[in-house]
Amino acid sequence: MPEAIKEGAASGGLSAAAAAARLKADGYNELPRPEQRGFMRILFEVVCQPMFALLIGGGVVYLLLGDRIEALLLLGFATLSVAITIVQESRSERVLEALRNLASPRATVIRDGRRIQIAGREVVCGDLIVISEGDRVAADATLLSAHDLLLDESLLTGESVPVRKMAPEAGAAPAAKHLDPVPGGEDLPYVFAGTLVVRGTGNALVHATAARSEMGKIGHALHTIETEQPSLQKQIGVFVRNFAIIGGVVGVGAVLLFGFLRGSWLQAMLGGIALGMSLLPEEFPLVMAVFMAMGAWRISQARVLTRRASAIETLGATTVLCTDKTGTLTENRMTLVAMLRAEESWNPGAAPVSGGLQETLAAARAACPAEPTDPMDVAVHTLFARQFPALADAAAPRLLRAYGLRQDLLAVANVMAGEAEGTGVAYAKGALKAIAQICRLPEDQFARIRVQQDQLADQGFRVLAVAKSAVLTLKSVQELPESPCDIKFEYVGLIAFADPLRANVPAAVAECRAAGIRVVMITGDYPATACAIGRQAGIDASAVLDGDAIEAMSDDQLAVGVKTTSIFARIRPNQKLRIVQSLKARGEVVAMTGDGVNDAPAIKAAHIGIAMGGRGTDVAREASAIVLLDDDFGSIVKTIRLGRRIYDNLRKAIEYIVAVHIPIAGLALLPLLLGLPLMLTPIHIAFLEMVIDPACSVVLEAEGEEDDVMQRPPRDPASPLLRTNRVVWAVLQGVIVLAILATILISAARLGMADDDLRALVFVSLVLMNMGLILVNRSFKASLIRAFLSPNRSLWILLGSVSVLLTIAVAWHPAQSLFHFGQLHWDDLGFSVLAGLACLLLLEGIKSQWFRFGRGARTGRTSGDA
């Protein structure tokens, strides 16, 4: 063993100081991330955007015209636009980096003699790591102890068959074939980063991390969070393509029209650039990047990690939420509350455990790991220590073999060394059916015990049966059979645990029901226990299907059964997958929670896979789209609520972008058609972009949820981002604003207003109406007063900043010259304000009627698309 890591083995774990020093010296236990976007890459991508090219082109044209100040100002706007975009993109990258750190595999290590959980990237050489079923090994390590340990090393070897791992005998030197740690092969004492623990537990000493591990040597890259939504990207691509085609055709046409009719090709170029800028949908990519990154960040604030941003879109369409019971609906805080054996019984209010129940408790404790982590094992140890403190402090017998939970036998067993040399005693606990099988119970005895179990389960208790073998004569551990079924056990009693329902679950279930989401409980517990907890939670318990019934059903029969059943009990992991597939076949959009290795197929098959972050295994997290960091059902409902809010706000931003570009494009084109001087030049468009960019990517992203966000049915996943009525509404807003502005422009021009004064009047009116569009699009249905009262600090910062800049532009003489503004008199300003206010009130009035009519015309799931 290398000298550098002997400290961890000798001391029972590194000290925190030693681990920190080693982390500083060796670096984090992670591989390079070539996909990370740095400042220069973001800068390059922004500079390559068409809008930047148009701003630069406008600056060049101004220079050719001899307007140096205008050219410098336009280039300044270009720089400011680039800076804003870089800041927003960099913020998104920082958010994604924080989410990647949350998503990294975790590791359980022993430091300073205590077992703690840390991020896998913080594991260092010399750490003592604890691995158990379902874990993804964090680093290459040498086993110090192992119990029934089986690892899937297919990531490194390509072999799909798991291999058994064994720790070397105490004091024995490793065989020659063990000197080089390489993946593959049975009974080797080495485990490797990235491999999966299929079964068993073990302690191992880390000898290689990061690029020095076997995974690092063959160049596997760290999985990253997806930052784009394919379906949304496709729809956004259609918007961008259509806008670009329209902008290109109209821009070229405007240049030709202005050039041939007026003979000034440089002025024509300015007009064409302004028109191109007004139609170019450069906000769309920015909106997508910011909304997806900030959406994932907002969801993480609810203690939920979004590993795949596509889940944000799907959340609002969820129709069925499949959830586990233990730890998700309940607190996962088990207490042993009852024991039964023949006619004897015990509960916490009774006298101390006595008689045959002492044997029951002792056997249950012996069937648990010596260092329990499962809540029920902890509860057994706790009660045993309280009832028999002297025995609890005594050294436990040596463990000869541990049998883990298997699909064909829902029980665990430990074989402990007996008092006499060469003997052993086996202890088992698990489902009554499994214990009855290994005890070979007669039917009549099994039926009597089953009645006792059902009485306990009806109270919402989780019930396990306990068994003990006679003394076994063993010449060696190798004589023990491969399955506990080959050991003769004797039934010694039932133990019952209470796991209280989380306080927020009934309200969360009711919220789901109001949102048109059916909550389905899928648990390995007994039907009576599941129904008791389901009734407390508010889940429909009128029908229940157990694993045996599902096993006997065809796929068509199961598809009928899942339509009316909300509680599934005694379910095995492969049956979870069948349930999910049946629900999907019925057209449901399914969210599925899980925590174990065998839950991964069902999690991956669901539209939204949800893994438990606290008790969940790494493989379950990797198969999931969402990870609950606190394993709380209420967090799932918060996530659905946030997902609906994010999707709503994304649509608001898109509608605003469509609406605001129509009057800008109209004012860029209308003077060319009417023979009037240009009202909007690239400088004015750049100023407007300083309003539009933060409005759609910051202000509307920060908008609160709609009042009915959890009272409407789920959105149809096949529906487009903007339905026809929403597109028409966005276009109508833009047309109304353009009509009012065109009326102002034509009327003032006929009254003989000077060109610069006219430009100032029209521009101020446009900016004020743009601010009105932001207010109108803050909410789908809320009144203007309620929208004003609803908090959004970003909105008021933006409106305040725009008001100050607009005042400077129209009142400060140097700014007036730069924008080619004349003197805006008080009556002109008052007229602009009144026009903006009238436009705002008109749009609000139309909006209230529009959406009232739209809601009445929609039925079914499409009504979820507000």
mmCIF file of N, CA, C and O in Angstrom, residues 419-504:
data_model
loop_
_atom_site.group_PDB
_atom_site.id
_atom_site.type_symbol
_atom_site.label_atom_id
_atom_site.label_comp_id
_atom_site.label_asym_id
_atom_site.label_seq_id
_atom_site.Cartn_x
_atom_site.Cartn_y
_atom_site.Cartn_z
ATOM 1 N N GLU A 419 -21.624 -19.610 19.871
ATOM 2 C CA GLU A 419 -20.790 -19.608 21.076
ATOM 3 C C GLU A 419 -19.700 -20.670 20.992
ATOM 4 O O GLU A 419 -18.579 -20.471 21.463
ATOM 5 N N ALA A 420 -20.027 -21.801 20.391
ATOM 6 C CA ALA A 420 -19.030 -22.874 20.261
ATOM 7 C C ALA A 420 -18.284 -22.715 18.942
ATOM 8 O O ALA A 420 -18.824 -22.222 17.950
ATOM 9 N N GLU A 421 -17.030 -23.133 18.929
ATOM 10 C CA GLU A 421 -16.209 -23.066 17.719
ATOM 11 C C GLU A 421 -16.841 -23.916 16.619
ATOM 12 O O GLU A 421 -17.306 -25.030 16.854
ATOM 13 N N GLY A 422 -16.875 -23.360 15.399
ATOM 14 C CA GLY A 422 -17.410 -24.103 14.265
ATOM 15 C C GLY A 422 -18.919 -24.134 14.200
ATOM 16 O O GLY A 422 -19.495 -25.001 13.527
ATOM 17 N N THR A 423 -19.573 -23.209 14.913
ATOM 18 C CA THR A 423 -21.034 -23.145 14.859
ATOM 19 C C THR A 423 -21.479 -21.746 14.455
ATOM 20 O O THR A 423 -20.702 -20.791 14.507
ATOM 21 N N GLY A 424 -22.734 -21.647 14.069
ATOM 22 C CA GLY A 424 -23.296 -20.361 13.701
ATOM 23 C C GLY A 424 -24.801 -20.362 13.891
ATOM 24 O O GLY A 424 -25.424 -21.412 14.001
ATOM 25 N N VAL A 425 -25.362 -19.171 13.957
ATOM 26 C CA VAL A 425 -26.805 -19.000 14.072
ATOM 27 C C VAL A 425 -27.234 -17.959 13.035
ATOM 28 O O VAL A 425 -26.600 -16.915 12.898
ATOM 29 N N ALA A 426 -28.326 -18.258 12.317
ATOM 30 C CA ALA A 426 -28.829 -17.340 11.290
ATOM 31 C C ALA A 426 -30.057 -16.609 11.807
ATOM 32 O O ALA A 426 -30.896 -17.190 12.515
ATOM 33 N N TYR A 427 -30.143 -15.343 11.450
ATOM 34 C CA TYR A 427 -31.281 -14.497 11.833
ATOM 35 C C TYR A 427 -31.800 -13.831 10.561
ATOM 36 O O TYR A 427 -31.006 -13.389 9.713
ATOM 37 N N ALA A 428 -33.116 -13.696 10.444
ATOM 38 C CA ALA A 428 -33.712 -13.114 9.234
ATOM 39 C C ALA A 428 -34.885 -12.236 9.593
ATOM 40 O O ALA A 428 -35.558 -12.448 10.609
ATOM 41 N N LYS A 429 -35.114 -11.233 8.754
ATOM 42 C CA LYS A 429 -36.306 -10.392 8.894
ATOM 43 C C LYS A 429 -36.707 -9.936 7.504
ATOM 44 O O LYS A 429 -35.867 -9.798 6.606
ATOM 45 N N GLY A 430 -38.012 -9.718 7.348
ATOM 46 C CA GLY A 430 -38.489 -9.278 6.043
ATOM 47 C C GLY A 430 -39.989 -9.427 5.930
ATOM 48 O O GLY A 430 -40.709 -9.504 6.937
ATOM 49 N N ALA A 431 -40.464 -9.455 4.702
ATOM 50 C CA ALA A 431 -41.897 -9.596 4.462
ATOM 51 C C ALA A 431 -42.387 -10.933 5.019
ATOM 52 O O ALA A 431 -41.685 -11.940 4.960
ATOM 53 N N LEU A 432 -43.607 -10.931 5.548
ATOM 54 C CA LEU A 432 -44.157 -12.146 6.155
ATOM 55 C C LEU A 432 -44.141 -13.305 5.167
ATOM 56 O O LEU A 432 -43.810 -14.439 5.526
ATOM 57 N N LYS A 433 -44.493 -13.035 3.911
ATOM 58 C CA LYS A 433 -44.531 -14.110 2.918
ATOM 59 C C LYS A 433 -43.159 -14.737 2.730
ATOM 60 O O LYS A 433 -43.027 -15.968 2.604
ATOM 61 N N ALA A 434 -42.106 -13.892 2.714
ATOM 62 C CA ALA A 434 -40.752 -14.414 2.542
ATOM 63 C C ALA A 434 -40.298 -15.196 3.768
ATOM 64 O O ALA A 434 -39.681 -16.261 3.656
ATOM 65 N N ILE A 435 -40.616 -14.668 4.961
ATOM 66 C CA ILE A 435 -40.226 -15.369 6.188
ATOM 67 C C ILE A 435 -40.987 -16.691 6.305
ATOM 68 O O ILE A 435 -40.438 -17.716 6.731
ATOM 69 N N ALA A 436 -42.266 -16.693 5.920
ATOM 70 C CA ALA A 436 -43.039 -17.939 5.931
ATOM 71 C C ALA A 436 -42.418 -18.969 4.996
ATOM 72 O O ALA A 436 -42.406 -20.172 5.277
ATOM 73 N N GLN A 437 -41.859 -18.482 3.889
ATOM 74 C CA GLN A 437 -41.227 -19.385 2.925
ATOM 75 C C GLN A 437 -39.973 -20.039 3.505
ATOM 76 O O GLN A 437 -39.804 -21.258 3.402
ATOM 77 N N ILE A 438 -39.101 -19.237 4.141
ATOM 78 C CA ILE A 438 -37.860 -19.825 4.654
ATOM 79 C C ILE A 438 -38.098 -20.605 5.948
ATOM 80 O O ILE A 438 -37.281 -21.431 6.327
ATOM 81 N N CYS A 439 -39.230 -20.318 6.634
ATOM 82 C CA CYS A 439 -39.584 -21.083 7.835
ATOM 83 C C CYS A 439 -40.436 -22.307 7.507
ATOM 84 O O CYS A 439 -40.711 -23.125 8.397
ATOM 85 N N ARG A 440 -40.896 -22.363 6.244
ATOM 86 C CA ARG A 440 -41.752 -23.467 5.814
ATOM 87 C C ARG A 440 -42.975 -23.602 6.727
ATOM 88 O O ARG A 440 -43.296 -24.673 7.235
ATOM 89 N N LEU A 441 -43.643 -22.450 6.958
ATOM 90 C CA LEU A 441 -44.789 -22.426 7.867
ATOM 91 C C LEU A 441 -45.978 -23.187 7.280
ATOM 92 O O LEU A 441 -46.277 -23.059 6.081
ATOM 93 N N PRO A 442 -46.699 -23.926 8.109
ATOM 94 C CA PRO A 442 -47.947 -24.549 7.649
ATOM 95 C C PRO A 442 -48.975 -23.481 7.296
ATOM 96 O O PRO A 442 -48.936 -22.356 7.811
ATOM 97 N N GLU A 443 -49.908 -23.821 6.432
ATOM 98 C CA GLU A 443 -50.892 -22.860 5.950
ATOM 99 C C GLU A 443 -51.731 -22.271 7.076
ATOM 100 O O GLU A 443 -52.013 -21.074 7.096
ATOM 101 N N ASP A 444 -52.129 -23.130 8.044
ATOM 102 C CA ASP A 444 -52.985 -22.609 9.109
ATOM 103 C C ASP A 444 -52.239 -21.622 9.995
ATOM 104 O O ASP A 444 -52.780 -20.602 10.422
ATOM 105 N N GLN A 445 -50.972 -21.896 10.287
ATOM 106 C CA GLN A 445 -50.188 -20.962 11.096
ATOM 107 C C GLN A 445 -49.948 -19.660 10.334
ATOM 108 O O GLN A 445 -50.057 -18.557 10.897
ATOM 109 N N PHE A 446 -49.647 -19.781 9.040
ATOM 110 C CA PHE A 446 -49.438 -18.579 8.220
ATOM 111 C C PHE A 446 -50.701 -17.719 8.197
ATOM 112 O O PHE A 446 -50.637 -16.493 8.287
ATOM 113 N N ALA A 447 -51.869 -18.362 8.098
ATOM 114 C CA ALA A 447 -53.134 -17.618 8.059
ATOM 115 C C ALA A 447 -53.360 -16.870 9.364
ATOM 116 O O ALA A 447 -53.814 -15.716 9.358
ATOM 117 N N ARG A 448 -53.052 -17.515 10.513
ATOM 118 C CA ARG A 448 -53.227 -16.836 11.808
ATOM 119 C C ARG A 448 -52.294 -15.629 11.922
ATOM 120 O O ARG A 448 -52.706 -14.556 12.387
ATOM 121 N N ILE A 449 -51.056 -15.818 11.500
ATOM 122 C CA ILE A 449 -50.095 -14.700 11.574
ATOM 123 C C ILE A 449 -50.505 -13.590 10.615
ATOM 124 O O ILE A 449 -50.352 -12.397 10.918
ATOM 125 N N ARG A 450 -51.037 -13.969 9.465
ATOM 126 C CA ARG A 450 -51.457 -12.971 8.480
ATOM 127 C C ARG A 450 -52.561 -12.084 9.049
ATOM 128 O O ARG A 450 -52.592 -10.870 8.794
ATOM 129 N N VAL A 451 -53.453 -12.649 9.842
ATOM 130 C CA VAL A 451 -54.512 -11.856 10.485
ATOM 131 C C VAL A 451 -53.885 -10.831 11.429
ATOM 132 O O VAL A 451 -54.286 -9.654 11.466
ATOM 133 N N GLN A 452 -52.887 -11.257 12.230
ATOM 134 C CA GLN A 452 -52.207 -10.326 13.136
ATOM 135 C C GLN A 452 -51.510 -9.215 12.352
ATOM 136 O O GLN A 452 -51.575 -8.030 12.733
ATOM 137 N N GLN A 453 -50.875 -9.585 11.253
ATOM 138 C CA GLN A 453 -50.191 -8.585 10.429
ATOM 139 C C GLN A 453 -51.180 -7.563 9.883
ATOM 140 O O GLN A 453 -50.929 -6.352 9.917
ATOM 141 N N ASP A 454 -52.319 -8.033 9.395
ATOM 142 C CA ASP A 454 -53.307 -7.126 8.820
ATOM 143 C C ASP A 454 -53.876 -6.174 9.872
ATOM 144 O O ASP A 454 -54.166 -5.011 9.575
ATOM 145 N N GLN A 455 -54.023 -6.657 11.092
ATOM 146 C CA GLN A 455 -54.516 -5.783 12.158
ATOM 147 C C GLN A 455 -53.533 -4.646 12.426
ATOM 148 O O GLN A 455 -53.941 -3.496 12.661
ATOM 149 N N LEU A 456 -52.261 -4.953 12.392
ATOM 150 C CA LEU A 456 -51.242 -3.916 12.574
ATOM 151 C C LEU A 456 -51.193 -2.990 11.364
ATOM 152 O O LEU A 456 -51.101 -1.763 11.495
ATOM 153 N N ALA A 457 -51.265 -3.571 10.170
ATOM 154 C CA ALA A 457 -51.175 -2.768 8.945
ATOM 155 C C ALA A 457 -52.352 -1.819 8.813
ATOM 156 O O ALA A 457 -52.211 -0.713 8.276
ATOM 157 N N ASP A 458 -53.535 -2.233 9.299
ATOM 158 C CA ASP A 458 -54.705 -1.365 9.233
ATOM 159 C C ASP A 458 -54.523 -0.079 10.024
ATOM 160 O O ASP A 458 -55.232 0.903 9.800
ATOM 161 N N GLN A 459 -53.572 -0.087 10.955
ATOM 162 C CA GLN A 459 -53.292 1.115 11.740
ATOM 163 C C GLN A 459 -52.226 1.985 11.064
ATOM 164 O O GLN A 459 -51.791 2.987 11.627
ATOM 165 N N GLY A 460 -51.797 1.582 9.861
ATOM 166 C CA GLY A 460 -50.789 2.342 9.140
ATOM 167 C C GLY A 460 -49.373 1.954 9.510
ATOM 168 O O GLY A 460 -48.430 2.658 9.140
ATOM 169 N N PHE A 461 -49.201 0.838 10.209
ATOM 170 C CA PHE A 461 -47.867 0.401 10.613
ATOM 171 C C PHE A 461 -47.228 -0.406 9.485
ATOM 172 O O PHE A 461 -47.909 -1.084 8.712
ATOM 173 N N ARG A 462 -45.920 -0.370 9.431
ATOM 174 C CA ARG A 462 -45.173 -1.224 8.518
ATOM 175 C C ARG A 462 -44.730 -2.447 9.310
ATOM 176 O O ARG A 462 -44.100 -2.308 10.363
ATOM 177 N N VAL A 463 -45.019 -3.622 8.786
ATOM 178 C CA VAL A 463 -44.846 -4.853 9.561
ATOM 179 C C VAL A 463 -43.797 -5.746 8.914
ATOM 180 O O VAL A 463 -43.817 -5.968 7.694
ATOM 181 N N LEU A 464 -42.879 -6.257 9.740
ATOM 182 C CA LEU A 464 -41.887 -7.242 9.304
ATOM 183 C C LEU A 464 -42.001 -8.485 10.178
ATOM 184 O O LEU A 464 -42.347 -8.399 11.364
ATOM 185 N N ALA A 465 -41.693 -9.610 9.598
ATOM 186 C CA ALA A 465 -41.624 -10.855 10.354
ATOM 187 C C ALA A 465 -40.163 -11.175 10.654
ATOM 188 O O ALA A 465 -39.260 -10.762 9.913
ATOM 189 N N VAL A 466 -39.920 -11.886 11.749
ATOM 190 C CA VAL A 466 -38.562 -12.188 12.205
ATOM 191 C C VAL A 466 -38.435 -13.699 12.369
ATOM 192 O O VAL A 466 -39.377 -14.378 12.818
ATOM 193 N N ALA A 467 -37.256 -14.221 12.029
ATOM 194 C CA ALA A 467 -37.011 -15.655 12.144
ATOM 195 C C ALA A 467 -35.590 -15.897 12.644
ATOM 196 O O ALA A 467 -34.714 -15.032 12.533
ATOM 197 N N LYS A 468 -35.405 -17.100 13.192
ATOM 198 C CA LYS A 468 -34.101 -17.488 13.744
ATOM 199 C C LYS A 468 -33.887 -18.965 13.433
ATOM 200 O O LYS A 468 -34.834 -19.767 13.449
ATOM 201 N N SER A 469 -32.647 -19.326 13.152
ATOM 202 C CA SER A 469 -32.357 -20.731 12.869
ATOM 203 C C SER A 469 -31.870 -21.434 14.128
ATOM 204 O O SER A 469 -31.512 -20.799 15.118
ATOM 205 N N ALA A 470 -31.853 -22.725 14.065
ATOM 206 C CA ALA A 470 -31.183 -23.490 15.113
ATOM 207 C C ALA A 470 -29.677 -23.327 14.923
ATOM 208 O O ALA A 470 -29.210 -22.736 13.937
ATOM 209 N N VAL A 471 -28.897 -23.852 15.877
ATOM 210 C CA VAL A 471 -27.437 -23.755 15.784
ATOM 211 C C VAL A 471 -26.960 -24.570 14.580
ATOM 212 O O VAL A 471 -27.339 -25.744 14.405
ATOM 213 N N LEU A 472 -26.154 -23.914 13.712
ATOM 214 C CA LEU A 472 -25.616 -24.574 12.527
ATOM 215 C C LEU A 472 -24.204 -25.066 12.798
ATOM 216 O O LEU A 472 -23.401 -24.355 13.428
ATOM 217 N N THR A 473 -23.885 -26.235 12.349
ATOM 218 C CA THR A 473 -22.527 -26.764 12.464
ATOM 219 C C THR A 473 -21.788 -26.472 11.162
ATOM 220 O O THR A 473 -22.208 -26.900 10.084
ATOM 221 N N LEU A 474 -20.675 -25.742 11.272
ATOM 222 C CA LEU A 474 -19.952 -25.287 10.087
ATOM 223 C C LEU A 474 -18.468 -25.618 10.212
ATOM 224 O O LEU A 474 -17.837 -25.293 11.227
ATOM 225 N N LYS A 475 -17.910 -26.243 9.209
ATOM 226 C CA LYS A 475 -16.464 -26.431 9.157
ATOM 227 C C LYS A 475 -15.788 -25.180 8.604
ATOM 228 O O LYS A 475 -14.677 -24.842 8.984
ATOM 229 N N SER A 476 -16.488 -24.490 7.680
ATOM 230 C CA SER A 476 -15.962 -23.250 7.098
ATOM 231 C C SER A 476 -17.131 -22.416 6.600
ATOM 232 O O SER A 476 -18.244 -22.929 6.384
ATOM 233 N N VAL A 477 -16.876 -21.139 6.397
ATOM 234 C CA VAL A 477 -17.914 -20.239 5.901
ATOM 235 C C VAL A 477 -18.383 -20.657 4.515
ATOM 236 O O VAL A 477 -19.540 -20.467 4.135
ATOM 237 N N GLN A 478 -17.499 -21.268 3.743
ATOM 238 C CA GLN A 478 -17.843 -21.678 2.386
ATOM 239 C C GLN A 478 -18.962 -22.723 2.365
ATOM 240 O O GLN A 478 -19.589 -22.955 1.331
ATOM 241 N N GLU A 479 -19.215 -23.365 3.502
ATOM 242 C CA GLU A 479 -20.287 -24.360 3.553
ATOM 243 C C GLU A 479 -21.670 -23.723 3.554
ATOM 244 O O GLU A 479 -22.666 -24.401 3.306
ATOM 245 N N LEU A 480 -21.730 -22.435 3.863
ATOM 246 C CA LEU A 480 -23.034 -21.779 3.900
ATOM 247 C C LEU A 480 -23.651 -21.758 2.506
ATOM 248 O O LEU A 480 -22.957 -21.523 1.513
ATOM 249 N N PRO A 481 -24.959 -21.977 2.402
ATOM 250 C CA PRO A 481 -25.605 -22.011 1.077
ATOM 251 C C PRO A 481 -25.649 -20.622 0.447
ATOM 252 O O PRO A 481 -25.463 -19.592 1.114
ATOM 253 N N GLU A 482 -25.925 -20.596 -0.862
ATOM 254 C CA GLU A 482 -25.985 -19.330 -1.591
ATOM 255 C C GLU A 482 -27.249 -18.543 -1.257
ATOM 256 O O GLU A 482 -27.298 -17.339 -1.445
ATOM 257 N N SER A 483 -28.278 -19.215 -0.770
ATOM 258 C CA SER A 483 -29.555 -18.546 -0.468
ATOM 259 C C SER A 483 -30.007 -18.911 0.941
ATOM 260 O O SER A 483 -29.831 -20.063 1.375
ATOM 261 N N PRO A 484 -30.585 -17.973 1.680
ATOM 262 C CA PRO A 484 -31.109 -18.296 3.009
ATOM 263 C C PRO A 484 -32.271 -19.285 2.960
ATOM 264 O O PRO A 484 -32.638 -19.852 3.987
ATOM 265 N N CYS A 485 -32.856 -19.499 1.779
ATOM 266 C CA CYS A 485 -33.940 -20.487 1.662
ATOM 267 C C CYS A 485 -33.466 -21.897 2.006
ATOM 268 O O CYS A 485 -34.277 -22.769 2.345
ATOM 269 N N ASP A 486 -32.152 -22.124 1.898
ATOM 270 C CA ASP A 486 -31.603 -23.454 2.185
ATOM 271 C C ASP A 486 -31.220 -23.625 3.649
ATOM 272 O O ASP A 486 -30.622 -24.632 4.016
ATOM 273 N N ILE A 487 -31.531 -22.620 4.477
ATOM 274 C CA ILE A 487 -31.315 -22.717 5.924
ATOM 275 C C ILE A 487 -32.668 -22.902 6.591
ATOM 276 O O ILE A 487 -33.646 -22.253 6.224
ATOM 277 N N LYS A 488 -32.753 -23.783 7.564
ATOM 278 C CA LYS A 488 -34.019 -24.046 8.271
ATOM 279 C C LYS A 488 -34.213 -22.989 9.353
ATOM 280 O O LYS A 488 -33.471 -22.919 10.323
ATOM 281 N N PHE A 489 -35.201 -22.129 9.150
ATOM 282 C CA PHE A 489 -35.509 -21.071 10.108
ATOM 283 C C PHE A 489 -36.763 -21.425 10.893
ATOM 284 O O PHE A 489 -37.614 -22.200 10.435
ATOM 285 N N GLU A 490 -36.892 -20.747 12.054
ATOM 286 C CA GLU A 490 -38.093 -20.843 12.872
ATOM 287 C C GLU A 490 -38.655 -19.444 13.075
ATOM 288 O O GLU A 490 -37.916 -18.507 13.402
ATOM 289 N N TYR A 491 -39.958 -19.300 12.901
ATOM 290 C CA TYR A 491 -40.636 -18.015 13.065
ATOM 291 C C TYR A 491 -40.604 -17.602 14.540
ATOM 292 O O TYR A 491 -40.903 -18.401 15.426
ATOM 293 N N VAL A 492 -40.233 -16.314 14.814
ATOM 294 C CA VAL A 492 -40.165 -15.856 16.213
ATOM 295 C C VAL A 492 -41.003 -14.602 16.479
ATOM 296 O O VAL A 492 -40.965 -14.079 17.586
ATOM 297 N N GLY A 493 -41.740 -14.073 15.491
ATOM 298 C CA GLY A 493 -42.624 -12.963 15.811
ATOM 299 C C GLY A 493 -42.717 -11.893 14.738
ATOM 300 O O GLY A 493 -42.029 -11.939 13.706
ATOM 301 N N LEU A 494 -43.588 -10.916 14.997
ATOM 302 C CA LEU A 494 -43.785 -9.756 14.131
ATOM 303 C C LEU A 494 -43.307 -8.501 14.844
ATOM 304 O O LEU A 494 -43.465 -8.368 16.060
ATOM 305 N N ILE A 495 -42.738 -7.583 14.097
ATOM 306 C CA ILE A 495 -42.378 -6.260 14.632
ATOM 307 C C ILE A 495 -43.016 -5.213 13.729
ATOM 308 O O ILE A 495 -43.074 -5.382 12.510
ATOM 309 N N ALA A 496 -43.541 -4.149 14.323
ATOM 310 C CA ALA A 496 -44.270 -3.124 13.564
ATOM 311 C C ALA A 496 -43.642 -1.760 13.801
ATOM 312 O O ALA A 496 -43.243 -1.431 14.927
ATOM 313 N N PHE A 497 -43.577 -0.983 12.730
ATOM 314 C CA PHE A 497 -42.959 0.337 12.775
ATOM 315 C C PHE A 497 -43.973 1.393 12.362
ATOM 316 O O PHE A 497 -44.820 1.153 11.490
ATOM 317 N N ALA A 498 -43.860 2.545 12.970
ATOM 318 C CA ALA A 498 -44.703 3.685 12.590
ATOM 319 C C ALA A 498 -43.816 4.738 11.947
ATOM 320 O O ALA A 498 -42.739 5.049 12.455
ATOM 321 N N ASP A 499 -44.278 5.241 10.823
ATOM 322 C CA ASP A 499 -43.568 6.316 10.117
ATOM 323 C C ASP A 499 -44.595 7.405 9.843
ATOM 324 O O ASP A 499 -45.414 7.267 8.931
ATOM 325 N N PRO A 500 -44.607 8.470 10.626
ATOM 326 C CA PRO A 500 -45.683 9.466 10.504
ATOM 327 C C PRO A 500 -45.694 10.165 9.154
ATOM 328 O O PRO A 500 -44.652 10.376 8.536
ATOM 329 N N LEU A 501 -46.895 10.514 8.712
ATOM 330 C CA LEU A 501 -47.080 11.252 7.470
ATOM 331 C C LEU A 501 -46.475 12.646 7.624
ATOM 332 O O LEU A 501 -46.595 13.283 8.671
ATOM 333 N N ARG A 502 -45.819 13.126 6.576
ATOM 334 C CA ARG A 502 -45.302 14.504 6.599
ATOM 335 C C ARG A 502 -46.476 15.475 6.710
ATOM 336 O O ARG A 502 -47.518 15.289 6.069
ATOM 337 N N ALA A 503 -46.274 16.511 7.503
ATOM 338 C CA ALA A 503 -47.375 17.437 7.807
ATOM 339 C C ALA A 503 -47.910 18.141 6.567
ATOM 340 O O ALA A 503 -49.091 18.475 6.487
ATOM 341 N N ASN A 504 -47.048 18.380 5.552
ATOM 342 C CA ASN A 504 -47.478 19.148 4.385
ATOM 343 C C ASN A 504 -48.073 18.288 3.279
ATOM 344 O O ASN A 504 -48.508 18.804 2.249
#
